[in-house]
XYZ file of C-alpha atoms in Angstrom:
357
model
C 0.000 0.000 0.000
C 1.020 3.078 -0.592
C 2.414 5.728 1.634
C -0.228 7.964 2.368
C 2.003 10.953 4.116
C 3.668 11.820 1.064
C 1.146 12.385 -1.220
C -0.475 14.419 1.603
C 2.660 16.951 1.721
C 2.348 17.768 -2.064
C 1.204 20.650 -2.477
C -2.454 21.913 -2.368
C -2.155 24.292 -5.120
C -0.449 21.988 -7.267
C -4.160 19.571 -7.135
C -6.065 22.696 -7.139
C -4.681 23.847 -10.634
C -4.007 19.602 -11.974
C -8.436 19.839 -11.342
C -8.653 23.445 -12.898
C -6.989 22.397 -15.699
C -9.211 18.962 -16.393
C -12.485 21.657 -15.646
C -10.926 23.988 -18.088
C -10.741 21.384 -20.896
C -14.022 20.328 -20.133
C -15.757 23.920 -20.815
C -13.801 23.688 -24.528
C -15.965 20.700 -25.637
C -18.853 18.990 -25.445
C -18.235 15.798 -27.395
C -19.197 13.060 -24.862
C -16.494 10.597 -25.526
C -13.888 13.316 -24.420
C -15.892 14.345 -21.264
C -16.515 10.946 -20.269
C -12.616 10.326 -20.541
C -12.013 13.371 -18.770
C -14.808 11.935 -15.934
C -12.299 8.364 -15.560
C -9.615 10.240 -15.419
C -10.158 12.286 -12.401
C -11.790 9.228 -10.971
C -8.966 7.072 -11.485
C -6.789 9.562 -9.789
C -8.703 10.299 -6.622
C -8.829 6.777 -5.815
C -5.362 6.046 -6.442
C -3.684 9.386 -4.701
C -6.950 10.358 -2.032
C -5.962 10.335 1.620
C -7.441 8.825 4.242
C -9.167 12.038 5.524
C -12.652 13.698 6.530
C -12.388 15.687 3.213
C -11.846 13.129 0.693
C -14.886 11.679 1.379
C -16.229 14.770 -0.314
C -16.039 13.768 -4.082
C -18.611 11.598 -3.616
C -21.273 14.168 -3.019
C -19.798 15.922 -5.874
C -20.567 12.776 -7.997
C -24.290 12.747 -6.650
C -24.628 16.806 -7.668
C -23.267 16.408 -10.683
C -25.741 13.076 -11.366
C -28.293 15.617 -10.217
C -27.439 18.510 -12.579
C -28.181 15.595 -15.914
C -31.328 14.317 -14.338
C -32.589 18.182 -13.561
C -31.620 19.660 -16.996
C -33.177 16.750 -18.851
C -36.260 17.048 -16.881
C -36.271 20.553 -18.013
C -36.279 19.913 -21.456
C -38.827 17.314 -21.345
C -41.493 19.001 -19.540
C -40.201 22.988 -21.260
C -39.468 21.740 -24.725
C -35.431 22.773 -26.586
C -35.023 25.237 -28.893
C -33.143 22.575 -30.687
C -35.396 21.682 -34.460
C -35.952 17.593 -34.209
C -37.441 15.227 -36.359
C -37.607 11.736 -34.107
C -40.289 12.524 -31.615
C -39.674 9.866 -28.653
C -43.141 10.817 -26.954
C -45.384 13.386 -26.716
C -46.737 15.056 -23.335
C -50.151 17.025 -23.471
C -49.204 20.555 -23.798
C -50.935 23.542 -21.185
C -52.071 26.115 -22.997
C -49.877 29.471 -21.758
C -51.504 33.158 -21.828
C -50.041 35.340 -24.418
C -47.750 37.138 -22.386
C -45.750 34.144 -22.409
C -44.343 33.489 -26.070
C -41.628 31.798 -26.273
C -42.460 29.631 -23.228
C -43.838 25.752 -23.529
C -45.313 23.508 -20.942
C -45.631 19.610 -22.467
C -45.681 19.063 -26.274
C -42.956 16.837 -28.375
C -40.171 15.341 -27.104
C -37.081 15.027 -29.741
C -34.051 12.964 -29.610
C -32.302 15.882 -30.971
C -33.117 18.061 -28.101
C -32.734 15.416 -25.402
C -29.289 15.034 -26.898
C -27.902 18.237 -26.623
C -29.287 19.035 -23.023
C -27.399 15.614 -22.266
C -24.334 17.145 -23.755
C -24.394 20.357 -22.356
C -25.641 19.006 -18.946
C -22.684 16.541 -19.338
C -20.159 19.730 -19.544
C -21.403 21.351 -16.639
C -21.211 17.969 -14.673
C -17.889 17.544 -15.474
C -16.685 20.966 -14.538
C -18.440 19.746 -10.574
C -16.255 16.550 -10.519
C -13.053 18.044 -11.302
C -13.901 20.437 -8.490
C -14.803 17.617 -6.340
C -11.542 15.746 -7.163
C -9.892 18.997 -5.858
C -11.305 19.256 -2.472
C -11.212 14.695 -2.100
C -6.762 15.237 -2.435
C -5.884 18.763 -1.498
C -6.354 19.946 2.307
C -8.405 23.194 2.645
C -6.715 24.355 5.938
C -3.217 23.579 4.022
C -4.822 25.610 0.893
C -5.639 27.984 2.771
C -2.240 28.768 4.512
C -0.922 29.000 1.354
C -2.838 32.590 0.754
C -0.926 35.869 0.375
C -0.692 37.802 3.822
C -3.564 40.097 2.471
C -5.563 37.515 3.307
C -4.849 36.246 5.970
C -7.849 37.224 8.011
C -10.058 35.638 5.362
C -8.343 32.859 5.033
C -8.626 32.515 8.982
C -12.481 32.756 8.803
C -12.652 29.933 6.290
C -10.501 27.691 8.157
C -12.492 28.059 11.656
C -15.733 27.601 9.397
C -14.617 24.487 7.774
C -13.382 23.766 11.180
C -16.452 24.099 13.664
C -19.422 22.771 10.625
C -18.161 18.725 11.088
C -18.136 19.445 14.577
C -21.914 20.572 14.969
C -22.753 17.512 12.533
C -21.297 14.899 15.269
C -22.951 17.053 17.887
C -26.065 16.538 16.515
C -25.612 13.006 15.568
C -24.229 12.453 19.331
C -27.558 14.389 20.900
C -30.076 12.255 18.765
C -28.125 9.175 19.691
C -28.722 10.046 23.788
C -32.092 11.363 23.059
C -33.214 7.575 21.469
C -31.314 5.615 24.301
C -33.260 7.476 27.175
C -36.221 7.150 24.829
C -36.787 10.773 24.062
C -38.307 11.744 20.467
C -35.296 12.805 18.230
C -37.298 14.085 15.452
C -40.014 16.379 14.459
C -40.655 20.170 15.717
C -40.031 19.416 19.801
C -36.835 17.049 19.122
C -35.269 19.381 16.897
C -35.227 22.228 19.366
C -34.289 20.333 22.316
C -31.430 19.118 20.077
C -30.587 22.452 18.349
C -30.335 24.370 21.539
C -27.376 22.375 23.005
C -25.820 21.893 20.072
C -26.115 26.109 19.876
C -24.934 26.157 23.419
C -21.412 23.987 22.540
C -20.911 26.147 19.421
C -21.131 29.489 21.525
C -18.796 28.110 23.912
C -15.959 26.530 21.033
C -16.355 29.812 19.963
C -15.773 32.202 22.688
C -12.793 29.585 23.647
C -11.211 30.255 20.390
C -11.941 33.777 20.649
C -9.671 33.926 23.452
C -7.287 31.788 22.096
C -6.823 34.069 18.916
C -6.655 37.076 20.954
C -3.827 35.142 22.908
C -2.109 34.888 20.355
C -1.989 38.320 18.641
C -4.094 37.581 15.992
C -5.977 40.899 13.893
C -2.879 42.528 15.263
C -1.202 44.745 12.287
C 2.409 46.472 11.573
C 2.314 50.273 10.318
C 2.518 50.959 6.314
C 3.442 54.298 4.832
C 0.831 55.855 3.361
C 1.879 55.572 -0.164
C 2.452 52.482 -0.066
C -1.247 51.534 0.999
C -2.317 53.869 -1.569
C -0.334 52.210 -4.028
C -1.794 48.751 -2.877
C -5.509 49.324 -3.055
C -4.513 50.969 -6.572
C -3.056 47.854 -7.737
C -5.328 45.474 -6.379
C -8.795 47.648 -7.539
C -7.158 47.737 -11.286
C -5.911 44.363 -11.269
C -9.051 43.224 -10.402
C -11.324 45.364 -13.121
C -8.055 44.421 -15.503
C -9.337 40.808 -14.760
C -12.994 41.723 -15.464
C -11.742 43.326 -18.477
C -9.812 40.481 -19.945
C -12.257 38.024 -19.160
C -14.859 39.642 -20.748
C -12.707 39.617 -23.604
C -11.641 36.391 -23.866
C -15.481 35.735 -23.832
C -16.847 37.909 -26.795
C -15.302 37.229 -30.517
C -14.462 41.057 -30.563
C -12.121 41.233 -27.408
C -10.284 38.554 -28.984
C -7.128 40.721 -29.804
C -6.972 42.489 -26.436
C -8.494 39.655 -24.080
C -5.423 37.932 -23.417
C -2.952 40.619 -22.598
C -5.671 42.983 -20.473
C -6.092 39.730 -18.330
C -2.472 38.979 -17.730
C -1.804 42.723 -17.074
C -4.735 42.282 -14.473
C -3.186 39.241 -12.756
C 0.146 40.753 -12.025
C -1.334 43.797 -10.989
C -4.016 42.105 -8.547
C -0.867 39.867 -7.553
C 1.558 42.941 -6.620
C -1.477 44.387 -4.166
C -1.704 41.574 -2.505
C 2.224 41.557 -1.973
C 2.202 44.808 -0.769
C -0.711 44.276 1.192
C 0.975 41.711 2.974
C 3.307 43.984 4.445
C 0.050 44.356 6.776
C 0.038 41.000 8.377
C 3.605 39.981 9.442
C 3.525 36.085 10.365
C 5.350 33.118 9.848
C 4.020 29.561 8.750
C 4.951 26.166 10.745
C 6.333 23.843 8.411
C 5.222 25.615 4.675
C 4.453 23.709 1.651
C 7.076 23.455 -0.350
C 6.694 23.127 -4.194
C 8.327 20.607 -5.059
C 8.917 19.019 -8.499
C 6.514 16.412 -7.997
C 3.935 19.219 -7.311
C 5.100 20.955 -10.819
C 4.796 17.950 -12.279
C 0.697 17.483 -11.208
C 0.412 21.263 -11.751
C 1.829 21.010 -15.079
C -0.205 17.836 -16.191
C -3.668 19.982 -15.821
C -2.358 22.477 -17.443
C -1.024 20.856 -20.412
C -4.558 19.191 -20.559
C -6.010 22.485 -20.312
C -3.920 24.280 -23.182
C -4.041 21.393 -25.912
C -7.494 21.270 -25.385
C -7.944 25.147 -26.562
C -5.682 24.377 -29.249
C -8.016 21.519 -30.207
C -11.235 23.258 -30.097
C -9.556 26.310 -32.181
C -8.189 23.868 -34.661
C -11.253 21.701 -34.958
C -14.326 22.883 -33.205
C -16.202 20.311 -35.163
C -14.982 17.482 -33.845
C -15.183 18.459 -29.743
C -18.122 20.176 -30.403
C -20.233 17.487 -32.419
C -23.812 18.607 -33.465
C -26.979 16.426 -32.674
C -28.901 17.743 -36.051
C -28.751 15.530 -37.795
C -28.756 12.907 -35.624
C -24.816 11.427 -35.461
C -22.904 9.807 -33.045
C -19.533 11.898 -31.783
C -16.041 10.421 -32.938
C -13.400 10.293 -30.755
C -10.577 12.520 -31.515
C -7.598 10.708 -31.117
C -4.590 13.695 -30.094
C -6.926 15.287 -28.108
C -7.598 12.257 -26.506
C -4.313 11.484 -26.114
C -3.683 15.647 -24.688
C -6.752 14.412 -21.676
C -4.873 11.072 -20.618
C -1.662 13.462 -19.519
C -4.037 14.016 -16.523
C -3.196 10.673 -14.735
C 0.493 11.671 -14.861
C -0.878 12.673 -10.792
C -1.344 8.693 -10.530
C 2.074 8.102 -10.987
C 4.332 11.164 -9.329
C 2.495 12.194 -6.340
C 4.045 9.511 -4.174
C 7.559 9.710 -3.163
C 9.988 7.467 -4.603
C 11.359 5.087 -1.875
């Protein structure tokens, strides 16, 4: 069996952007062959490299939502018709009659294959996109994540970590209340057992909470070092442009007009946003017990989702027929073979996260 410890000490970041880059390819297509390889390969890494931890239990429910968004966006097509033309009617549903006010909307009528296709495909995309998340928070730690962040945001990043902290410890708190209420043969459900449940379980959360209060304060924290006035000037300037240079690129990158100036007005907005939160650092002087360390195992995983990422935007520039196949007519997708072969670098994680003995 593998040694669980040293996949846990790779870097968070570096499974944070290995899972951005697998959700990233999956927004460039929506041929199902590709996001169902895409789907087996994050799989096939969280069950080799997860650790044996609270979180990784978590792509599971990820699997479930994303099972939930196909069922919920077919359902919505069935009972609100597509937009999508079809010839092969599967069934059709008695339609309501709608008030004129509401053109354009349809309750019942015919079902197509065609439509039911492409809701499956573009439910399919957006499905995807939630597992690779999931696959994120099953390997990487959020309190070690979170550590990681820029002294800027430090306070934030505090908040998050005592929220993800204290919400598993109400769960067993409840599940530990209902458990005495049934032995001593109390009701543990409805109106009554809820709020002679929820009111201790309040009770121990006020009092974890004024404990760590006093525990922060103990320990300096909120405390700040003085900055020069310019230099906080010069801060909030960088971070409030980097961020609209971020709007601004993104927007871009999104229309077929911002094309030209997308990429560059993005970038420009990253560094920028990046140099506040440098400078805004100064703010918050700390050290961190034993920091990450990137390694280059970590660049390695990092650079595997990104790789999968950028050949697959190469792919859908090159041929956007092929990774975006069309369901009128009716035509099943082919399977692209290099960009198939750009979506397997993603198990490269499989094989590099653990430390060579």
């Amino acid at each position: 069996m593998a040694d669980r410890r040293s996949r846990r000490r790779l870097h968070p970041a570096a499974w944070w952007l290995w899972a951005l880059g697998l959700g990233t390819a999956a927004t460039r297509t929506s041929n199902p062959l590709l996001l169902g390889l895409l789907l087996a390969v994050s799989a096939y890494v969280v069950a080799v490299c997860r650790p044996d931890t609270p979180w990784a239990r978590s792509y599971a429910a990820f699997l479930k939502l994303a099972l939930a968004v196909l069922v919920v966006r077919i359902v919505f097509v069935v009972v609100l018709g597509s937009p999508i033309p079809g010839t092969h009617v599967l069934v059709t549903l008695p339609e309501v009659p709608l008030p004129h006010w509401a053109q354009g909307i349809r309750l019942g009528g015919a079902v197509t294959a065609e439509g039911l296709l492409f809701a499956f495909y573009d439910a399919l995309r957006l499905a995807t996109l939630l597992v690779c998340v999931g696959a994120a928070n099953a390997l990487a730690s959020p309190s070690r994540l979170l550590k990681t962040l820029p002294g800027a945001l430090y306070e934030t990043g505090v908040a998050v970590v005592v929220a993800m902290t204290f919400a598993p410890n109400l769960v067993a708190d409840v599940h530990r209340l209902r458990a005495a209420r049934r032995l001593r043969g109390r009701p543990d459900r409805g109106l009554r057992g809820l709020l002679q449940v929820g009111l201790p379980v309040l009770e121990g959360a006020l009092e974890r909470s004024v404990a760590l209060a006093a525990a922060m304060d103990a320990r300096g924290y909120g405390r700040t070092a003085d900055v020069a006035a310019p230099v906080r000037r010069t801060t909030a300037a960088l971070t409030l442009g980097g961020l609209l240079g971020v709007c601004a690129g993104t927007y871009g990158l999104l229309t077929a007009a911002g094309g030209t100036y997308g990429l560059p007005v993005l970038l420009a907005g990253v560094v920028a946003a990046l140099a506040g939160l440098r400078l805004g650092g100064r703010r918050s002087p700390r050290t961190r017990y034993r920091p990450d360390r990137w390694t280059p195992r970590a660049c390695l995983v990092a650079a595997s989702g990104v790789a999968v990422a950028a050949l697959l935007v190469v792919a859908a520039s090159a041929d956007p027929a092929v990774l975006h196949p069309g369901v009128v007519p009716l035509t099943a997708p082919a399977l692209p073979i290099w960009p198939a072969a750009a979506v397997l670098i993603g198990l490269l994680p499989a094989f590099v996260s653990e430390e060579p003995s």
